[in-house]
Amino acid sequence: MNKDFWICALIRAIRTICQTAIAMIGTAVFLSDVNWVGVASASVLSGILSIMTSIATGLPEVDNETTLRLLSEYEGDEDEPDDI
């Protein structure tokens, strides 16, 4: 598990956390009805499970050259061409 793996795994976990929070908030009729402790708890748990799943099963993004090139551009590496 290299740096690219952890970057991709964290991106996945953050997306999962946000999706869980949106789903939990969306079940309330009014903003005052949102169980914020429940939202936070479920969201953190989903992020932990996402990381654990990434470790157990691997990530297809890490083997994809296009994704790795995008990550290197995001990090500011100028060695790769910008022909996307």
GROMACS .gro file of N, CA, C and O in nm:
model
  336
    1MET      N    1   0.084  -0.118   0.000
    1MET     CA    2   0.000   0.000   0.000
    1MET      C    3   0.088   0.124   0.000
    1MET      O    4   0.156   0.152   0.097
    2ASN      N    5   0.084   0.193  -0.111
    2ASN     CA    6   0.168   0.311  -0.128
    2ASN      C    7   0.087   0.439  -0.109
    2ASN      O    8  -0.030   0.436  -0.072
    3LYS      N    9   0.152   0.551  -0.136
    3LYS     CA   10   0.088   0.681  -0.118
    3LYS      C   11  -0.037   0.695  -0.205
    3LYS      O   12  -0.138   0.748  -0.160
    4ASP      N   13  -0.029   0.648  -0.329
    4ASP     CA   14  -0.145   0.657  -0.419
    4ASP      C   15  -0.264   0.579  -0.365
    4ASP      O   16  -0.378   0.623  -0.375
    5PHE      N   17  -0.238   0.463  -0.307
    5PHE     CA   18  -0.345   0.383  -0.248
    5PHE      C   19  -0.416   0.462  -0.139
    5PHE      O   20  -0.539   0.469  -0.134
    6TRP      N   21  -0.339   0.523  -0.049
    6TRP     CA   22  -0.399   0.595   0.064
    6TRP      C   23  -0.473   0.720   0.018
    6TRP      O   24  -0.578   0.754   0.074
    7ILE      N   25  -0.423   0.788  -0.084
    7ILE     CA   26  -0.494   0.904  -0.137
    7ILE      C   27  -0.629   0.860  -0.193
    7ILE      O   28  -0.732   0.920  -0.163
    8CYS      N   29  -0.629   0.755  -0.274
    8CYS     CA   30  -0.754   0.705  -0.333
    8CYS      C   31  -0.849   0.652  -0.226
    8CYS      O   32  -0.970   0.675  -0.233
    9ALA      N   33  -0.796   0.582  -0.127
    9ALA     CA   34  -0.880   0.528  -0.020
    9ALA      C   35  -0.943   0.641   0.061
    9ALA      O   36  -1.062   0.634   0.099
   10LEU      N   37  -0.867   0.747   0.089
   10LEU     CA   38  -0.922   0.860   0.164
   10LEU      C   39  -1.026   0.936   0.083
   10LEU      O   40  -1.128   0.980   0.137
   11ILE      N   41  -1.004   0.950  -0.047
   11ILE     CA   42  -1.103   1.014  -0.133
   11ILE      C   43  -1.233   0.934  -0.129
   11ILE      O   44  -1.342   0.990  -0.114
   12ARG      N   45  -1.222   0.802  -0.140
   12ARG     CA   46  -1.341   0.716  -0.133
   12ARG      C   47  -1.411   0.729   0.002
   12ARG      O   48  -1.534   0.736   0.009
   13ALA      N   49  -1.334   0.730   0.109
   13ALA     CA   50  -1.392   0.738   0.243
   13ALA      C   51  -1.465   0.871   0.263
   13ALA      O   52  -1.575   0.874   0.319
   14ILE      N   53  -1.406   0.980   0.216
   14ILE     CA   54  -1.470   1.111   0.230
   14ILE      C   55  -1.600   1.115   0.151
   14ILE      O   56  -1.702   1.166   0.200
   15ARG      N   57  -1.599   1.060   0.032
   15ARG     CA   58  -1.723   1.055  -0.047
   15ARG      C   59  -1.829   0.971   0.024
   15ARG      O   60  -1.947   1.008   0.026
   16THR      N   61  -1.788   0.860   0.080
   16THR     CA   62  -1.882   0.774   0.152
   16THR      C   63  -1.939   0.845   0.274
   16THR      O   64  -2.060   0.837   0.301
   17ILE      N   65  -1.854   0.915   0.347
   17ILE     CA   66  -1.900   0.991   0.464
   17ILE      C   67  -2.004   1.096   0.422
   17ILE      O   68  -2.110   1.109   0.484
   18CYS      N   69  -1.975   1.169   0.315
   18CYS     CA   70  -2.068   1.272   0.269
   18CYS      C   71  -2.200   1.211   0.221
   18CYS      O   72  -2.308   1.263   0.252
   19GLN      N   73  -2.194   1.101   0.150
   19GLN     CA   74  -2.315   1.036   0.102
   19GLN      C   75  -2.400   0.986   0.218
   19GLN      O   76  -2.523   0.998   0.216
   20THR      N   77  -2.336   0.932   0.320
   20THR     CA   78  -2.409   0.885   0.436
   20THR      C   79  -2.475   1.001   0.510
   20THR      O   80  -2.591   0.992   0.550
   21ALA      N   81  -2.401   1.109   0.527
   21ALA     CA   82  -2.458   1.227   0.594
   21ALA      C   83  -2.578   1.281   0.517
   21ALA      O   84  -2.681   1.313   0.576
   22ILE      N   85  -2.566   1.289   0.385
   22ILE     CA   86  -2.677   1.338   0.303
   22ILE      C   87  -2.799   1.248   0.317
   22ILE      O   88  -2.912   1.296   0.332
   23ALA      N   89  -2.776   1.118   0.316
   23ALA     CA   90  -2.888   1.024   0.330
   23ALA      C   91  -2.953   1.036   0.467
   23ALA      O   92  -3.076   1.033   0.478
   24MET      N   93  -2.872   1.049   0.571
   24MET     CA   94  -2.927   1.060   0.707
   24MET      C   95  -3.003   1.192   0.726
   24MET      O   96  -3.111   1.194   0.785
   25ILE      N   97  -2.948   1.301   0.676
   25ILE     CA   98  -3.014   1.431   0.689
   25ILE      C   99  -3.143   1.431   0.607
   25ILE      O  100  -3.244   1.488   0.648
   26GLY      N  101  -3.140   1.366   0.493
   26GLY     CA  102  -3.257   1.362   0.405
   26GLY      C  103  -3.377   1.288   0.462
   26GLY      O  104  -3.488   1.302   0.411
   27THR      N  105  -3.358   1.213   0.567
   27THR     CA  106  -3.471   1.141   0.628
   27THR      C  107  -3.554   1.228   0.720
   27THR      O  108  -3.664   1.190   0.759
   28ALA      N  109  -3.502   1.347   0.755
   28ALA     CA  110  -3.576   1.438   0.844
   28ALA      C  111  -3.668   1.529   0.764
   28ALA      O  112  -3.637   1.567   0.651
   29VAL      N  113  -3.781   1.561   0.821
   29VAL     CA  114  -3.875   1.651   0.755
   29VAL      C  115  -3.831   1.796   0.770
   29VAL      O  116  -3.834   1.874   0.676
   30PHE      N  117  -3.787   1.832   0.889
   30PHE     CA  118  -3.741   1.968   0.917
   30PHE      C  119  -3.596   1.962   0.966
   30PHE      O  120  -3.552   1.862   1.021
   31LEU      N  121  -3.525   2.072   0.948
   31LEU     CA  122  -3.386   2.078   0.993
   31LEU      C  123  -3.375   2.054   1.143
   31LEU      O  124  -3.280   1.991   1.190
   32SER      N  125  -3.473   2.097   1.217
   32SER     CA  126  -3.471   2.079   1.363
   32SER      C  127  -3.493   1.931   1.401
   32SER      O  128  -3.466   1.893   1.515
   33ASP      N  129  -3.543   1.851   1.308
   33ASP     CA  130  -3.567   1.708   1.335
   33ASP      C  131  -3.445   1.620   1.311
   33ASP      O  132  -3.449   1.501   1.339
   34VAL      N  133  -3.338   1.677   1.258
   34VAL     CA  134  -3.219   1.598   1.226
   34VAL      C  135  -3.151   1.553   1.355
   34VAL      O  136  -3.124   1.634   1.444
   35ASN      N  137  -3.124   1.426   1.365
   35ASN     CA  138  -3.049   1.371   1.478
   35ASN      C  139  -2.901   1.382   1.443
   35ASN      O  140  -2.843   1.294   1.380
   36TRP      N  141  -2.838   1.494   1.482
   36TRP     CA  142  -2.701   1.523   1.442
   36TRP      C  143  -2.601   1.424   1.498
   36TRP      O  144  -2.501   1.392   1.433
   37VAL      N  145  -2.626   1.374   1.618
   37VAL     CA  146  -2.537   1.272   1.675
   37VAL      C  147  -2.545   1.144   1.592
   37VAL      O  148  -2.443   1.081   1.562
   38GLY      N  149  -2.666   1.108   1.552
   38GLY     CA  150  -2.684   0.990   1.467
   38GLY      C  151  -2.619   1.008   1.331
   38GLY      O  152  -2.557   0.915   1.277
   39VAL      N  153  -2.631   1.129   1.274
   39VAL     CA  154  -2.568   1.157   1.144
   39VAL      C  155  -2.416   1.145   1.155
   39VAL      O  156  -2.352   1.080   1.072
   40ALA      N  157  -2.359   1.207   1.258
   40ALA     CA  158  -2.214   1.201   1.277
   40ALA      C  159  -2.167   1.059   1.301
   40ALA      O  160  -2.067   1.014   1.243
   41SER      N  161  -2.238   0.985   1.385
   41SER     CA  162  -2.199   0.848   1.417
   41SER      C  163  -2.203   0.758   1.294
   41SER      O  164  -2.108   0.686   1.266
   42ALA      N  165  -2.313   0.764   1.220
   42ALA     CA  166  -2.326   0.681   1.100
   42ALA      C  167  -2.223   0.720   0.994
   42ALA      O  168  -2.167   0.633   0.926
   43SER      N  169  -2.196   0.850   0.981
   43SER     CA  170  -2.101   0.896   0.881
   43SER      C  171  -1.958   0.852   0.912
   43SER      O  172  -1.886   0.804   0.824
   44VAL      N  173  -1.918   0.866   1.037
   44VAL     CA  174  -1.783   0.823   1.077
   44VAL      C  175  -1.770   0.671   1.061
   44VAL      O  176  -1.668   0.622   1.010
   45LEU      N  177  -1.872   0.598   1.101
   45LEU     CA  178  -1.868   0.452   1.087
   45LEU      C  179  -1.857   0.413   0.940
   45LEU      O  180  -1.780   0.324   0.905
   46SER      N  181  -1.929   0.480   0.852
   46SER     CA  182  -1.922   0.447   0.710
   46SER      C  183  -1.782   0.476   0.654
   46SER      O  184  -1.732   0.403   0.570
   47GLY      N  185  -1.719   0.584   0.702
   47GLY     CA  186  -1.582   0.614   0.659
   47GLY      C  187  -1.483   0.509   0.703
   47GLY      O  188  -1.395   0.468   0.627
   48ILE      N  189  -1.497   0.463   0.827
   48ILE     CA  190  -1.409   0.356   0.878
   48ILE      C  191  -1.429   0.229   0.798
   48ILE      O  192  -1.332   0.163   0.758
   49LEU      N  193  -1.554   0.195   0.771
   49LEU     CA  194  -1.582   0.074   0.693
   49LEU      C  195  -1.529   0.087   0.551
   49LEU      O  196  -1.482  -0.011   0.493
   50SER      N  197  -1.534   0.206   0.494
   50SER     CA  198  -1.481   0.228   0.360
   50SER      C  199  -1.330   0.203   0.356
   50SER      O  200  -1.279   0.137   0.266
   51ILE      N  201  -1.259   0.258   0.454
   51ILE     CA  202  -1.113   0.235   0.461
   51ILE      C  203  -1.082   0.087   0.478
   51ILE      O  204  -0.995   0.032   0.411
   52MET      N  205  -1.156   0.020   0.567
   52MET     CA  206  -1.133  -0.122   0.591
   52MET      C  207  -1.161  -0.205   0.465
   52MET      O  208  -1.087  -0.298   0.433
   53THR      N  209  -1.266  -0.169   0.391
   53THR     CA  210  -1.297  -0.239   0.267
   53THR      C  211  -1.188  -0.216   0.163
   53THR      O  212  -1.150  -0.309   0.091
   54SER      N  213  -1.137  -0.094   0.155
   54SER     CA  214  -1.029  -0.065   0.060
   54SER      C  215  -0.905  -0.146   0.092
   54SER      O  216  -0.839  -0.197   0.001
   55ILE      N  217  -0.874  -0.161   0.220
   55ILE     CA  218  -0.758  -0.241   0.260
   55ILE      C  219  -0.781  -0.388   0.227
   55ILE      O  220  -0.692  -0.456   0.176
   56ALA      N  221  -0.902  -0.437   0.253
   56ALA     CA  222  -0.931  -0.579   0.233
   56ALA      C  223  -0.940  -0.618   0.086
   56ALA      O  224  -0.895  -0.725   0.048
   57THR      N  225  -0.999  -0.531   0.004
   57THR     CA  226  -1.024  -0.571  -0.135
   57THR      C  227  -0.938  -0.500  -0.237
   57THR      O  228  -0.936  -0.539  -0.353
   58GLY      N  229  -0.870  -0.395  -0.197
   58GLY     CA  230  -0.790  -0.318  -0.292
   58GLY      C  231  -0.874  -0.214  -0.363
   58GLY      O  232  -0.996  -0.206  -0.344
   59LEU      N  233  -0.808  -0.135  -0.446
   59LEU     CA  234  -0.876  -0.027  -0.518
   59LEU      C  235  -0.844  -0.036  -0.667
   59LEU      O  236  -0.728  -0.036  -0.705
   60PRO      N  237  -0.946  -0.043  -0.751
   60PRO     CA  238  -0.919  -0.046  -0.894
   60PRO      C  239  -0.856   0.083  -0.946
   60PRO      O  240  -0.784   0.081  -1.044
   61GLU      N  241  -0.881   0.196  -0.877
   61GLU     CA  242  -0.825   0.323  -0.920
   61GLU      C  243  -0.673   0.324  -0.918
   61GLU      O  244  -0.610   0.392  -0.997
   62VAL      N  245  -0.614   0.253  -0.825
   62VAL     CA  246  -0.470   0.255  -0.810
   62VAL      C  247  -0.401   0.193  -0.931
   62VAL      O  248  -0.293   0.233  -0.969
   63ASP      N  249  -0.466   0.097  -0.994
   63ASP     CA  250  -0.409   0.032  -1.111
   63ASP      C  251  -0.440   0.107  -1.241
   63ASP      O  252  -0.386   0.076  -1.344
   64ASN      N  253  -0.525   0.206  -1.234
   64ASN     CA  254  -0.566   0.280  -1.352
   64ASN      C  255  -0.469   0.395  -1.376
   64ASN      O  256  -0.458   0.486  -1.295
   65GLU      N  257  -0.400   0.394  -1.489
   65GLU     CA  258  -0.298   0.495  -1.517
   65GLU      C  259  -0.356   0.636  -1.524
   65GLU      O  260  -0.293   0.732  -1.483
   66THR      N  261  -0.476   0.649  -1.577
   66THR     CA  262  -0.538   0.781  -1.588
   66THR      C  263  -0.561   0.843  -1.451
   66THR      O  264  -0.532   0.960  -1.429
   67THR      N  265  -0.610   0.763  -1.357
   67THR     CA  266  -0.634   0.814  -1.223
   67THR      C  267  -0.504   0.855  -1.156
   67THR      O  268  -0.496   0.959  -1.092
   68LEU      N  269  -0.401   0.775  -1.173
   68LEU     CA  270  -0.272   0.810  -1.113
   68LEU      C  271  -0.215   0.937  -1.175
   68LEU      O  272  -0.156   1.019  -1.106
   69ARG      N  273  -0.236   0.955  -1.304
   69ARG     CA  274  -0.189   1.077  -1.369
   69ARG      C  275  -0.265   1.198  -1.315
   69ARG      O  276  -0.207   1.303  -1.288
   70LEU      N  277  -0.396   1.184  -1.295
   70LEU     CA  278  -0.475   1.293  -1.239
   70LEU      C  279  -0.429   1.327  -1.098
   70LEU      O  280  -0.421   1.443  -1.059
   71LEU      N  281  -0.398   1.223  -1.020
   71LEU     CA  282  -0.350   1.246  -0.885
   71LEU      C  283  -0.216   1.319  -0.886
   71LEU      O  284  -0.193   1.409  -0.806
   72SER      N  285  -0.127   1.281  -0.978
   72SER     CA  286   0.004   1.347  -0.983
   72SER      C  287  -0.011   1.492  -1.026
   72SER      O  288   0.059   1.580  -0.976
   73GLU      N  289  -0.106   1.521  -1.116
   73GLU     CA  290  -0.130   1.660  -1.155
   73GLU      C  291  -0.189   1.739  -1.038
   73GLU      O  292  -0.157   1.855  -1.018
   74TYR      N  293  -0.276   1.676  -0.962
   74TYR     CA  294  -0.336   1.741  -0.846
   74TYR      C  295  -0.230   1.777  -0.743
   74TYR      O  296  -0.236   1.881  -0.679
   75GLU      N  297  -0.130   1.690  -0.730
   75GLU     CA  298  -0.023   1.714  -0.633
   75GLU      C  299   0.078   1.815  -0.684
   75GLU      O  300   0.168   1.855  -0.611
   76GLY      N  301   0.066   1.856  -0.811
   76GLY     CA  302   0.155   1.958  -0.864
   76GLY      C  303   0.275   1.904  -0.939
   76GLY      O  304   0.363   1.980  -0.976
   77ASP      N  305   0.282   1.774  -0.964
   77ASP     CA  306   0.392   1.718  -1.042
   77ASP      C  307   0.374   1.758  -1.188
   77ASP      O  308   0.269   1.740  -1.246
   78GLU      N  309   0.477   1.809  -1.249
   78GLU     CA  310   0.470   1.856  -1.388
   78GLU      C  311   0.535   1.758  -1.485
   78GLU      O  312   0.553   1.791  -1.599
   79ASP      N  313   0.570   1.639  -1.442
   79ASP     CA  314   0.637   1.542  -1.527
   79ASP      C  315   0.543   1.478  -1.628
   79ASP      O  316   0.587   1.430  -1.731
   80GLU      N  317   0.416   1.476  -1.599
   80GLU     CA  318   0.318   1.408  -1.685
   80GLU      C  319   0.256   1.509  -1.781
   80GLU      O  320   0.236   1.625  -1.747
   81PRO      N  321   0.219   1.465  -1.903
   81PRO     CA  322   0.156   1.557  -1.999
   81PRO      C  323   0.014   1.592  -1.958
   81PRO      O  324  -0.052   1.519  -1.885
   82ASP      N  325  -0.037   1.705  -2.008
   82ASP     CA  326  -0.172   1.751  -1.977
   82ASP      C  327  -0.268   1.724  -2.093
   82ASP      O  328  -0.345   1.809  -2.132
   83ASP      N  329  -0.264   1.605  -2.149
   83ASP     CA  330  -0.345   1.576  -2.267
   83ASP      C  331  -0.472   1.497  -2.234
   83ASP      O  332  -0.515   1.413  -2.310
   84ILE      N  333  -0.535   1.528  -2.124
   84ILE     CA  334  -0.657   1.456  -2.084
   84ILE      C  335  -0.775   1.520  -2.151
   84ILE      O  336  -0.795   1.634  -2.158
   0.00000   0.00000   0.00000
